[in-house]
Short mmCIF file of C-alpha atoms in Angstrom, two decimals:
data_model
loop_
_atom_site.label_atom_id
_atom_site.label_comp_id
_atom_site.label_asym_id
_atom_site.label_seq_id
_atom_site.Cartn_x
_atom_site.Cartn_y
_atom_site.Cartn_z
CA UNK N 115 13.81 0.35 3.98
CA UNK N 116 15.03 -3.16 5.09
CA UNK N 117 15.39 -3.97 1.83
CA UNK N 118 17.84 -1.38 1.52
CA UNK N 119 19.78 -2.83 4.34
CA UNK N 120 19.68 -6.10 3.40
CA UNK N 121 21.03 -4.81 -0.24
CA UNK N 122 23.85 -2.32 1.40
CA UNK N 123 21.87 0.68 0.04
CA UNK N 124 21.10 2.12 3.62
CA UNK N 125 21.92 1.87 7.18
CA UNK N 126 19.89 1.47 10.53
CA UNK N 127 22.76 3.77 11.63
CA UNK N 128 21.54 7.26 9.36
CA UNK N 129 17.74 7.02 8.37
CA UNK N 130 17.46 10.37 7.60
CA UNK N 131 19.76 10.21 4.89
CA UNK N 132 18.50 6.72 4.37
CA UNK N 133 15.30 8.32 3.87
CA UNK N 134 16.64 10.99 1.63
CA UNK N 135 18.49 10.48 -1.15
CA UNK N 136 15.92 7.10 -1.77
CA UNK N 137 12.45 8.74 -1.30
CA UNK N 138 11.35 8.32 -5.03
CA UNK N 139 11.98 4.08 -4.17
CA UNK N 140 10.46 4.76 -0.63
CA UNK N 141 7.77 6.58 -2.53
CA UNK N 142 7.19 3.69 -5.22
CA UNK N 143 8.06 1.30 -3.20
CA UNK N 144 4.99 1.67 -0.05
CA UNK N 145 2.09 2.76 -3.37
CA UNK N 146 3.13 -0.45 -5.28
CA UNK N 147 4.51 -3.85 -3.18
CA UNK N 148 2.28 -5.85 -1.37
CA UNK N 149 3.32 -7.37 1.43
CA UNK N 150 3.91 -10.86 0.91
CA UNK N 151 5.30 -13.11 4.01
CA UNK N 152 6.25 -17.33 4.64
CA UNK N 153 6.52 -18.50 7.86
CA UNK N 154 8.15 -21.46 8.64
CA UNK N 155 8.22 -22.27 11.86
CA UNK N 156 3.95 -22.43 11.46
CA UNK N 157 5.45 -26.04 9.70
CA UNK N 158 6.62 -27.66 13.61
CA UNK N 159 2.81 -27.24 14.53
CA UNK N 160 1.49 -28.66 10.67
CA UNK N 161 4.20 -31.76 10.88
CA UNK N 162 2.41 -33.67 13.07
CA UNK N 163 -0.56 -32.94 11.21
CA UNK N 164 0.50 -34.24 8.42
CA UNK N 165 2.44 -37.27 10.15
CA UNK N 166 -1.89 -37.56 11.62
CA UNK N 167 -2.83 -37.66 7.94
CA UNK N 168 0.14 -40.19 7.04
CA UNK N 169 -2.66 -43.94 5.58
CA UNK N 170 1.05 -45.50 3.57
CA UNK N 171 0.35 -43.68 0.52
CA UNK N 172 3.37 -40.76 -1.01
CA UNK N 173 1.74 -37.01 0.10
CA UNK N 174 0.28 -35.36 -3.48
CA UNK N 175 0.67 -31.47 -2.00
CA UNK N 176 -0.71 -28.58 -3.19
CA UNK N 177 -1.06 -25.22 -0.54
CA UNK N 178 -3.32 -22.32 -1.10
CA UNK N 179 -1.30 -19.21 -0.93
CA UNK N 180 2.07 -20.67 -0.50
CA UNK N 181 4.15 -17.47 -0.61
CA UNK N 182 7.51 -19.08 -1.38
CA UNK N 183 6.41 -22.00 -0.66
CA UNK N 184 8.82 -22.62 2.84
CA UNK N 185 6.09 -25.00 4.29
CA UNK N 186 5.56 -27.15 1.59
CA UNK N 187 9.24 -28.13 2.40
CA UNK N 188 7.83 -29.14 5.96
CA UNK N 189 9.58 -32.56 5.60
CA UNK N 190 12.83 -30.66 4.95
CA UNK N 191 13.43 -29.85 8.44
CA UNK N 192 14.38 -30.71 12.33
CA UNK N 193 11.64 -31.44 14.70
CA UNK N 194 12.14 -30.69 18.35
CA UNK N 195 9.40 -31.49 20.35
CA UNK N 196 9.45 -31.74 24.37
CA UNK N 197 7.83 -36.21 23.68
CA UNK N 198 10.84 -36.77 20.85
CA UNK N 199 12.23 -35.57 17.52
CA UNK N 200 11.58 -35.76 13.90
CA UNK N 201 14.07 -36.06 10.64
CA UNK N 202 17.13 -34.42 9.38
CA UNK N 203 18.19 -30.25 8.18
CA UNK N 204 20.38 -27.54 8.76
CA UNK N 205 16.75 -25.94 10.40
CA UNK N 206 15.88 -27.40 13.33
CA UNK N 207 12.43 -26.21 14.55
CA UNK N 208 11.08 -26.26 17.78
CA UNK N 209 8.76 -24.24 20.75
CA UNK N 210 6.55 -24.15 24.03
CA UNK N 211 4.74 -27.24 22.98
CA UNK N 212 2.57 -26.74 26.08
CA UNK N 213 0.36 -29.70 25.02
CA UNK N 214 3.27 -32.06 22.79
CA UNK N 215 1.81 -34.62 20.16
CA UNK N 216 2.64 -37.98 21.29
CA UNK N 217 5.62 -40.11 20.60
CA UNK N 218 4.52 -42.46 18.89
CA UNK N 219 3.49 -40.35 16.28
CA UNK N 220 7.20 -39.23 15.94
CA UNK N 221 8.13 -42.72 14.31
CA UNK N 222 5.54 -41.69 11.93
CA UNK N 223 8.01 -41.93 8.46
CA UNK N 224 6.30 -39.89 5.14
CA UNK N 225 6.79 -39.66 1.66
CA UNK N 226 5.95 -36.24 -0.77
CA UNK N 227 5.38 -37.67 -4.37
CA UNK N 228 5.05 -33.98 -5.29
CA UNK N 229 4.24 -30.08 -3.57
CA UNK N 230 2.67 -27.47 -5.66
CA UNK N 231 1.15 -23.97 -4.66
CA UNK N 232 -0.96 -21.53 -6.17
CA UNK N 233 -0.95 -18.04 -5.00
CA UNK N 234 -1.47 -14.38 -6.97
CA UNK N 235 1.85 -13.09 -6.52
CA UNK N 236 4.33 -16.39 -5.21
CA UNK N 237 7.84 -15.51 -4.50
CA UNK N 238 10.74 -17.06 -5.73
CA UNK N 239 13.03 -17.62 -2.76
CA UNK N 240 15.62 -18.74 -4.86
CA UNK N 241 16.59 -15.60 -6.43
CA UNK N 242 17.75 -12.95 -5.02
CA UNK N 243 15.03 -10.32 -5.14
CA UNK N 244 12.88 -12.80 -4.31
CA UNK N 245 14.74 -13.69 -1.20
CA UNK N 246 15.60 -10.30 0.22
CA UNK N 247 11.80 -9.65 -0.17
CA UNK N 248 10.92 -11.93 1.66
CA UNK N 249 13.20 -11.56 5.07
CA UNK N 250 12.87 -7.30 4.27
CA UNK N 251 8.79 -8.29 5.50
CA UNK N 252 10.24 -9.72 9.31
CA UNK N 253 11.16 -6.69 12.13
CA UNK N 254 15.18 -6.09 11.32
CA UNK N 255 15.43 -6.81 15.17
CA UNK N 256 13.03 -10.08 15.00
CA UNK N 257 17.34 -12.06 14.43
CA UNK N 258 16.49 -15.81 15.38
CA UNK N 259 13.15 -15.51 12.83
CA UNK N 260 15.60 -13.85 10.49
CA UNK N 261 17.83 -16.00 11.08
CA UNK N 262 15.66 -19.17 10.41
CA UNK N 263 14.36 -17.81 7.04
CA UNK N 264 17.29 -17.58 5.81
CA UNK N 265 17.94 -21.51 6.50
CA UNK N 266 14.98 -22.57 5.26
CA UNK N 267 16.03 -20.29 1.96
CA UNK N 268 18.43 -21.80 1.45
CA UNK N 269 16.91 -25.48 2.04
CA UNK N 270 13.72 -24.10 -0.65
CA UNK N 271 16.70 -23.26 -3.41
CA UNK N 272 17.65 -27.36 -2.87
CA UNK N 273 15.01 -28.20 -3.71
CA UNK N 274 11.73 -25.54 -5.43
CA UNK N 275 8.06 -26.68 -5.52
CA UNK N 276 6.13 -25.13 -8.17
CA UNK N 277 4.45 -22.78 -7.50
CA UNK N 278 2.04 -21.54 -9.42
CA UNK N 279 0.62 -17.59 -9.89
CA UNK N 280 -3.13 -17.31 -9.63
CA UNK N 281 -6.99 -16.83 -7.19
CA UNK N 282 -6.45 -20.57 -6.26
CA UNK N 283 -10.22 -20.45 -5.96
CA UNK N 284 -11.24 -19.82 -9.42
CA UNK N 285 -8.20 -21.97 -10.36
CA UNK N 286 -9.07 -25.04 -8.03
CA UNK N 287 -11.07 -27.42 -10.29
CA UNK N 288 -8.38 -27.34 -12.71
CA UNK N 289 -5.73 -28.05 -9.28
CA UNK N 290 -8.03 -30.78 -8.03
CA UNK N 291 -8.39 -32.92 -11.15
CA UNK N 292 -5.09 -32.71 -11.46
CA UNK N 293 -4.05 -36.15 -9.46
CA UNK N 294 -1.32 -38.37 -9.13
CA UNK N 295 -2.23 -42.50 -8.89
CA UNK N 296 -1.46 -43.71 -5.88
CA UNK N 297 -0.87 -40.25 -4.07
CA UNK N 298 -2.57 -38.76 -1.68
CA UNK N 299 -4.09 -35.92 -2.55
CA UNK N 300 -3.90 -33.46 0.94
CA UNK N 301 -5.01 -29.88 0.54
CA UNK N 302 -3.67 -27.22 2.92
CA UNK N 303 -3.02 -24.00 3.76
CA UNK N 304 -1.84 -21.75 6.58
CA UNK N 305 -4.01 -18.21 7.47
CA UNK N 306 -4.75 -17.14 3.57
CA UNK N 307 -8.24 -18.83 3.12
CA UNK N 308 -8.74 -15.88 6.59
CA UNK N 309 -8.39 -12.62 3.45
CA UNK N 310 -11.54 -14.46 1.73
CA UNK N 311 -14.27 -12.91 1.39
CA UNK N 312 -17.76 -15.56 2.27
CA UNK N 313 -18.90 -16.04 -0.81
CA UNK N 314 -15.42 -17.11 -1.76
CA UNK N 315 -14.97 -19.40 1.29
CA UNK N 316 -17.86 -20.93 0.17
CA UNK N 317 -17.43 -21.44 -3.91
CA UNK N 318 -13.52 -23.36 -1.66
CA UNK N 319 -15.62 -25.69 0.11
CA UNK N 320 -17.92 -26.54 -2.49
CA UNK N 321 -14.99 -26.97 -4.71
CA UNK N 322 -13.37 -29.60 -2.66
CA UNK N 323 -16.71 -31.48 -2.70
CA UNK N 324 -17.36 -31.56 -5.80
CA UNK N 325 -13.44 -32.94 -7.12
CA UNK N 326 -13.43 -35.23 -3.96
CA UNK N 327 -17.36 -36.99 -5.78
CA UNK N 328 -14.51 -38.33 -8.51
CA UNK N 329 -12.06 -39.56 -5.53
CA UNK N 330 -11.01 -38.19 -1.73
CA UNK N 331 -9.75 -36.04 -0.94
CA UNK N 332 -7.95 -34.44 2.58
CA UNK N 333 -8.22 -30.16 3.05
CA UNK N 334 -5.93 -29.38 6.63
CA UNK N 335 -5.82 -25.27 7.29
CA UNK N 336 -6.38 -23.11 10.23
CA UNK N 337 -8.54 -20.43 11.35
CA UNK N 338 -9.41 -18.85 14.61
CA UNK N 339 -9.62 -19.95 18.01
CA UNK N 340 -11.99 -18.91 19.94
CA UNK N 341 -11.36 -16.10 21.96
CA UNK N 342 -8.97 -15.12 18.89
CA UNK N 343 -6.12 -17.01 21.06
CA UNK N 344 -4.18 -18.51 17.94
CA UNK N 345 -5.57 -20.59 14.90
CA UNK N 346 -6.72 -23.22 15.73
CA UNK N 347 -5.52 -26.21 13.06
CA UNK N 348 -8.67 -28.02 11.76
CA UNK N 349 -8.34 -31.35 9.43
CA UNK N 350 -11.88 -31.99 6.83
CA UNK N 351 -12.33 -35.22 4.62
CA UNK N 352 -13.81 -35.11 1.60
CA UNK N 353 -16.42 -35.01 0.23
CA UNK N 354 -17.87 -36.19 4.30
CA UNK N 355 -17.20 -32.85 4.71
CA UNK N 356 -16.19 -34.96 8.21
CA UNK N 357 -14.19 -31.89 10.11
CA UNK N 358 -11.45 -32.91 13.59
CA UNK N 359 -9.44 -30.54 14.91
CA UNK N 360 -5.79 -31.93 15.48
CA UNK N 361 -4.65 -28.31 17.83
CA UNK N 362 -4.48 -25.14 18.34
CA UNK N 363 -0.67 -22.49 18.13
CA UNK N 364 0.31 -19.13 18.31
CA UNK N 365 -0.05 -17.20 14.60
CA UNK N 366 2.92 -17.73 13.75
CA UNK N 367 3.60 -21.45 15.38
CA UNK N 368 6.51 -20.13 18.70
CA UNK N 369 3.50 -22.63 21.15
CA UNK N 370 2.09 -25.25 20.27
CA UNK N 371 -0.98 -27.17 22.14
CA UNK N 372 -2.15 -30.85 20.22
CA UNK N 373 -4.81 -32.25 20.93
CA UNK N 374 -7.10 -29.21 22.20
#
């Protein structure tokens, strides 16, 4: 219904008529269409993590499960925290930083040499259908979230990242073998690995370790926080597998406890 409403083909004022008029479409959609979301607000929690990882080299980014790739463009947004701001953009991200990142961290500047993402069903936000589909999976009464998403779509259309269709566990060895000399390879994900089986997750970690035996890499990812209260944001440095928790944040990035 939301997809049809965004297209001007239905109205929330008369859902009964819309359900009757578009019954065939809605039945097919329900049977065939996979849910695919991309919450750009999570970048508000990711930014201080990327700034923490910065070592002077440009980033070579690889996102696992990027959807439309909005979070691959994290350096294209403006961020506001109680300790300061970072970046310039038509899209400004802020939230409840209950434990904010230090002001000195926000003084760092970074360069991105390449941004790639691999997803079983990537969405093309540069197309009318892809942008509408992405918006349709946000509850229609969440107007602030929709406006934020629309601004992010406009940003990504200006500089779309490379999105690859495939299974990232199977494709990981080839993706990690493709490096940019002089760049820092950072593999990251938000929420996607929680859908992997235990076996697939083990293969993912083995792939990171084996690739890092040739050249080190960094992995930034989310996992369920203790008590299921948001995501824990953790960095793993391979090949050692050394792990460090950087923060805990809300599932959609509405609040942040940096350093928790």
